[in-house]
Structures are given as C-alpha cells and as structure tokens.
PDB file of C-alpha atoms in Angstrom:
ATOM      1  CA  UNK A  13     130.190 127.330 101.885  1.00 54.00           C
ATOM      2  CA  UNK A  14     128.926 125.864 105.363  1.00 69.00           C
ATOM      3  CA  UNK A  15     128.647 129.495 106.832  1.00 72.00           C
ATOM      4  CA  UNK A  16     126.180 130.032 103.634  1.00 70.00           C
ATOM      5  CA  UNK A  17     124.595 126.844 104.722  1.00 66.00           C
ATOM      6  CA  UNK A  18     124.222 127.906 107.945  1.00 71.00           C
ATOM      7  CA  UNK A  19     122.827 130.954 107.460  1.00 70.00           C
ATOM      8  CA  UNK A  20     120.245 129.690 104.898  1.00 66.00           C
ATOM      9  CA  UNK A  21     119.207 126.997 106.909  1.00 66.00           C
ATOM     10  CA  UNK A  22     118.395 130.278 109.904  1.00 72.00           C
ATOM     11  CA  UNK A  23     116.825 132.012 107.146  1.00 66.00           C
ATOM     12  CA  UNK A  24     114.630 129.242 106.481  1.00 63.00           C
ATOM     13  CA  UNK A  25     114.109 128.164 110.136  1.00 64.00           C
ATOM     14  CA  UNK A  26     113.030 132.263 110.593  1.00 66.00           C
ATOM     15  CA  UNK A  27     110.655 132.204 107.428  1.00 63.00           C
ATOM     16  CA  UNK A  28     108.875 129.313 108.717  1.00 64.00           C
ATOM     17  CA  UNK A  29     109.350 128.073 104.949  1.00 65.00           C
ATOM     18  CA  UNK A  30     110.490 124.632 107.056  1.00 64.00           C
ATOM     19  CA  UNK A  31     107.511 124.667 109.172  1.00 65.00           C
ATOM     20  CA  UNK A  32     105.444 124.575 106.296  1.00 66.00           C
ATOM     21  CA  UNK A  33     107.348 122.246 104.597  1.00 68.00           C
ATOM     22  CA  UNK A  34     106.775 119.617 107.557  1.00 67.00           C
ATOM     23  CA  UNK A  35     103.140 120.577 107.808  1.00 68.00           C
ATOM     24  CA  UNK A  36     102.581 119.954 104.041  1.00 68.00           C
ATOM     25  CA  UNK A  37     103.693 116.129 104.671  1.00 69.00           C
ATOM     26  CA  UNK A  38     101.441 116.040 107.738  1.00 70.00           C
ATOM     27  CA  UNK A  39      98.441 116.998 105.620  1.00 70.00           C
ATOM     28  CA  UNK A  40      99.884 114.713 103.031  1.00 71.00           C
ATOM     29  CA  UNK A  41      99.825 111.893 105.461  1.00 70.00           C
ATOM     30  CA  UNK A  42      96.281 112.879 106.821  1.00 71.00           C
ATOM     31  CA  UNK A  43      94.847 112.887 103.495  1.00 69.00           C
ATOM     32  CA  UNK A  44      96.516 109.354 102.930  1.00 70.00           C
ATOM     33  CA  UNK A  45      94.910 107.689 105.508  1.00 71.00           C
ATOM     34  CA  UNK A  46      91.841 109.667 104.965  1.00 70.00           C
ATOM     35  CA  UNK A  47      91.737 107.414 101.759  1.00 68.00           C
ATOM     36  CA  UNK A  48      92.927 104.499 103.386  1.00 71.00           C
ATOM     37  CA  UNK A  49      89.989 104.703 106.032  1.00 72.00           C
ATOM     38  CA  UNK A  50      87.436 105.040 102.490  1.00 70.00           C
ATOM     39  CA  UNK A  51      88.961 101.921 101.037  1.00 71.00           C
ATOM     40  CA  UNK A  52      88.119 100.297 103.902  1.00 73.00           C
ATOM     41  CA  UNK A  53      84.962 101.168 104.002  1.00 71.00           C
ATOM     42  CA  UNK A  54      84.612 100.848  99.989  1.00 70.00           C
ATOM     43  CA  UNK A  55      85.541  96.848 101.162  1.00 73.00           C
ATOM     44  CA  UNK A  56      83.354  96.835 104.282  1.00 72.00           C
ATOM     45  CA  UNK A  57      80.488  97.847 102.038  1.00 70.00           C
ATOM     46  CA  UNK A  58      81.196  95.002  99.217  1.00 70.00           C
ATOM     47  CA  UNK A  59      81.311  92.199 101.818  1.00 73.00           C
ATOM     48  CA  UNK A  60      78.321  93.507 102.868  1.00 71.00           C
ATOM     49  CA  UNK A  61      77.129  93.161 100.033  1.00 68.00           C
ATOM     50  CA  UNK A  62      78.253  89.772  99.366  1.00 71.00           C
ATOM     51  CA  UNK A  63      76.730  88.298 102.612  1.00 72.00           C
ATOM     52  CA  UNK A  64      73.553  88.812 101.879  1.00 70.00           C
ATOM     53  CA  UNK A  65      72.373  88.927  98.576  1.00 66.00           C
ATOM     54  CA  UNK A  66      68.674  89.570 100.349  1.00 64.00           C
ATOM     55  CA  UNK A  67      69.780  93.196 101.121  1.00 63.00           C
ATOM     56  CA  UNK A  68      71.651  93.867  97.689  1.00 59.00           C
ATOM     57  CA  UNK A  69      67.923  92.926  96.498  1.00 60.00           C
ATOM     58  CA  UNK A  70      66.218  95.445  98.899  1.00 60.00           C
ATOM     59  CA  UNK A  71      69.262  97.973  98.300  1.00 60.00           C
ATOM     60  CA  UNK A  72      70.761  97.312  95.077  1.00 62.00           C
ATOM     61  CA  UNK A  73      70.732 101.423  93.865  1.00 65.00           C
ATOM     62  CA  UNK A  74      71.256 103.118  96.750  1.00 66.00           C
ATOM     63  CA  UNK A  75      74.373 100.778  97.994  1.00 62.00           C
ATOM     64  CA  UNK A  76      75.363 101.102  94.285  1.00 65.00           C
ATOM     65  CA  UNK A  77      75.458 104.760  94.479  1.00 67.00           C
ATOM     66  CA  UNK A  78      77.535 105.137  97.460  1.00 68.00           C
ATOM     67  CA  UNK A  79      79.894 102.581  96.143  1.00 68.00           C
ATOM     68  CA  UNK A  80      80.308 104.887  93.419  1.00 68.00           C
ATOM     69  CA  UNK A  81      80.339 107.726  94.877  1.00 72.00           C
ATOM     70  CA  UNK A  82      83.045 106.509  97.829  1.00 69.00           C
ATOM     71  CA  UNK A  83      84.984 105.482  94.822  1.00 69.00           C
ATOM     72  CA  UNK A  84      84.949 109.054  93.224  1.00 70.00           C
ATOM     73  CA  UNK A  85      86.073 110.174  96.539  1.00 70.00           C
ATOM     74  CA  UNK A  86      88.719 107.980  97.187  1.00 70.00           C
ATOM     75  CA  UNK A  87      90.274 108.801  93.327  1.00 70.00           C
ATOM     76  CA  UNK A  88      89.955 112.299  93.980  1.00 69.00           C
ATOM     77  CA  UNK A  89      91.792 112.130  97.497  1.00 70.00           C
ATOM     78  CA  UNK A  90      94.449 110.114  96.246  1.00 69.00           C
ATOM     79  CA  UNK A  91      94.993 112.185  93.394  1.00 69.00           C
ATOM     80  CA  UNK A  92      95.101 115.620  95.399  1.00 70.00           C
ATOM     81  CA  UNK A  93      97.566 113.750  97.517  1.00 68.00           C
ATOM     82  CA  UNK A  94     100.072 112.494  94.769  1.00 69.00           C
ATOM     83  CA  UNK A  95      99.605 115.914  93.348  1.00 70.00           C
ATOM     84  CA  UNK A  96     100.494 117.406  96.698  1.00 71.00           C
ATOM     85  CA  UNK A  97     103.073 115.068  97.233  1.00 70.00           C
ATOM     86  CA  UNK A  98     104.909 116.086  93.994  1.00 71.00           C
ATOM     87  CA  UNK A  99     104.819 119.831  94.891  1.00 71.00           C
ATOM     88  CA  UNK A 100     106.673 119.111  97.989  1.00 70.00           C
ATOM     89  CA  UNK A 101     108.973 117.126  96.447  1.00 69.00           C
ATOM     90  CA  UNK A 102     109.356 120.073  93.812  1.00 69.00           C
ATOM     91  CA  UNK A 103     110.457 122.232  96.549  1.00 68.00           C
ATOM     92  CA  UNK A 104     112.499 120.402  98.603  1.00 65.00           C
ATOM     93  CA  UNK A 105     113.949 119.537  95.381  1.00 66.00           C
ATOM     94  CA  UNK A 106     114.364 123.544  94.975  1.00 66.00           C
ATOM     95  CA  UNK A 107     115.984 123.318  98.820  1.00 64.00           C
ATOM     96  CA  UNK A 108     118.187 120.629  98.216  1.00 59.00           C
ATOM     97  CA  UNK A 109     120.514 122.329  95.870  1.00 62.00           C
ATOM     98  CA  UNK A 110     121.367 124.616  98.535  1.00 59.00           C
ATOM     99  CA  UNK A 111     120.939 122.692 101.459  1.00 59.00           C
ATOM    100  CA  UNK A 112     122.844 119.328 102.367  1.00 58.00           C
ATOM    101  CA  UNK A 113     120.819 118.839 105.586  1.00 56.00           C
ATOM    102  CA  UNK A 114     117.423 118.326 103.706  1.00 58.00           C
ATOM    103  CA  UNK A 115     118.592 115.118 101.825  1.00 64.00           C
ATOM    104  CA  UNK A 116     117.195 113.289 104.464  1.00 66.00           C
ATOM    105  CA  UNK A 117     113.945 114.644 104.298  1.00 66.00           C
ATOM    106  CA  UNK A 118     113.930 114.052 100.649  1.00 66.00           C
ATOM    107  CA  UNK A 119     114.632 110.656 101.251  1.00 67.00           C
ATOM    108  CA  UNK A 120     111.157 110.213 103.863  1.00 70.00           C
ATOM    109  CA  UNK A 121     109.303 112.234 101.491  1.00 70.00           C
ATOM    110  CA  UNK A 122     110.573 109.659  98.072  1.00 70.00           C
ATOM    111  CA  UNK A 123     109.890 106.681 100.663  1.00 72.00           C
ATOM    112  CA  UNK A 124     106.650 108.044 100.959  1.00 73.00           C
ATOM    113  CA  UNK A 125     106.218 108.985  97.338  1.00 72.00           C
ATOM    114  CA  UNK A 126     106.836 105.464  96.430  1.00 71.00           C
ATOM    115  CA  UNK A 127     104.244 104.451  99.115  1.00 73.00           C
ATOM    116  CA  UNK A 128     101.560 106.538  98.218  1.00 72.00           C
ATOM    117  CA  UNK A 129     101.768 105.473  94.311  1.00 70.00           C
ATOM    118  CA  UNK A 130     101.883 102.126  95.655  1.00 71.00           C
ATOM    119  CA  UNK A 131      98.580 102.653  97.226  1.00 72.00           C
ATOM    120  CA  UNK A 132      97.121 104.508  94.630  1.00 70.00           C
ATOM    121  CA  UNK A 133      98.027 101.598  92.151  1.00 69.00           C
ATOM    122  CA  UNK A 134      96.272  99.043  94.392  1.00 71.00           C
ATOM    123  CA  UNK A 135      93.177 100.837  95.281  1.00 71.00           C
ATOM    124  CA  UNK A 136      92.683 101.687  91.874  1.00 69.00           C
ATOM    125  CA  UNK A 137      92.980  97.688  90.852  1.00 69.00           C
ATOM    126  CA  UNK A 138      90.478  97.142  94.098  1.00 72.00           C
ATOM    127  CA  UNK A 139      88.475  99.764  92.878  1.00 70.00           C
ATOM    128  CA  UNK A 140      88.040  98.657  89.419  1.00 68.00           C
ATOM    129  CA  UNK A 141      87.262  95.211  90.182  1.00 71.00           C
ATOM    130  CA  UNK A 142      84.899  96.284  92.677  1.00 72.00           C
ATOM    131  CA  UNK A 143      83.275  98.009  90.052  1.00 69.00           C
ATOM    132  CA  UNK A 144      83.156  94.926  88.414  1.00 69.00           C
ATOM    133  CA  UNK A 145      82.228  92.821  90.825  1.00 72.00           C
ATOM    134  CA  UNK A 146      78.888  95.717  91.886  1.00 69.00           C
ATOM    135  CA  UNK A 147      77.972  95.209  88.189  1.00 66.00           C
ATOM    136  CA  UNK A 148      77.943  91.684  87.806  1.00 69.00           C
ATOM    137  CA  UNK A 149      76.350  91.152  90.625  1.00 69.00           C
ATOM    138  CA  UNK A 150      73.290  93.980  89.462  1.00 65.00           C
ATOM    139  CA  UNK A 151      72.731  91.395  86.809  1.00 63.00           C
ATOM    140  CA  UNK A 152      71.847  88.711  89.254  1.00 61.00           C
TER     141      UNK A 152
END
C-alpha cells in the first residue's frame, strides 16, 4: 500500500495536479485579503463620513454609491472565495482517500475554511449595519 502511495504521490507531483492545488490556496488567500483591504476601506469611508457631516452634505449620493457599490464587491469576492475554497476542499477531499500525506494540507485548508467563514460572517454584520448606519444618517 505505501509503494501505491508512493507512486501516486510521483504521479501527482509529475501532473502538476499538486502545483495547482497549492496555487488555488494562494489565489484563495489573495482574493481574501483582496476583501479584507475593501473592508477597510468600506470603514475608512464611513468614518469619513462620520467626521464631518459637512461633506456627507456636499457628498451624500456619490459617497453613498460607492459605499454600495464597495459593498457589492466585497460580497461578491468573499463569496467567489468560499466557493473556491470549497472546491479545493472537494478535491483534496478526492486526494485524501488515497493519500495519507495530504491530511495536513487538509487541515491548513479547514483552518482556513473556518477563517474565511469567520470573516465572511463579520463583514457581512459590518456591512449590514453600515448600511444602516449610511441610511440613517441620509435622513439627517
């Protein structure tokens, strides 16, 4: 059973299957900071707004417009990335019945499963009461 092992984990290593496992998670960690940087500026932009209630005047649709618009984005980067995220996890899923050496890359990629949800969960509760928070203050 090792020898099969063995020469699986060569065929894989050949195929570059590997390589594009491990470049999968690199785009999957790109595109999780990628939405990490918009939250941040999704924040930057509300506290911007909330410093100066003279500009929110001046600016009220267009800052309300990227705020929306920087919040689609964000959803629909986080979202590719879970989805993303849960193909790799299908295949190395697929791998790991074969392959005892991958269990530890299962493990990272469920670590960072469990991360990314746990973003994705919290910027959608920032997002929402952002939202919130954009319209109450267009009442003002």
């Amino acid at each position: 059973m090792t020898l099969l092992r063995l020469v699986l984990l060569t065929l894989l290593l050949r195929s570059g299957l590997l390589l594009l496992l491990l470049s999968i998670l690199l785009l999957l960690l790109l595109l999780l900071s990628l939405s990490l940087l918009l939250l941040l500026l999704l924040l930057l932009s509300v506290l911007l707004l909330l410093l100066s209630p003279l500009l929110f005047l001046l600016l009220s649709g267009l800052l309300l417009l990227l705020l929306l618009r920087l919040s689609l984005l964000l959803l629909l980067l986080l979202l590719l990335s879970v989805l993303l995220l849960l193909l790799l996890l299908l295949l190395l899923l697929l791998l790991l019945s074969v392959l005892l050496l991958l269990r530890l890359l299962l493990l990272l990629v469920l670590l960072l499963l469990l991360l990314l949800l746990l973003v994705l969960s919290l910027s959608l509760l920032l997002l929402f009461l952002l939202l919130i928070l954009v319209f109450l203050l267009s009442w003002f």
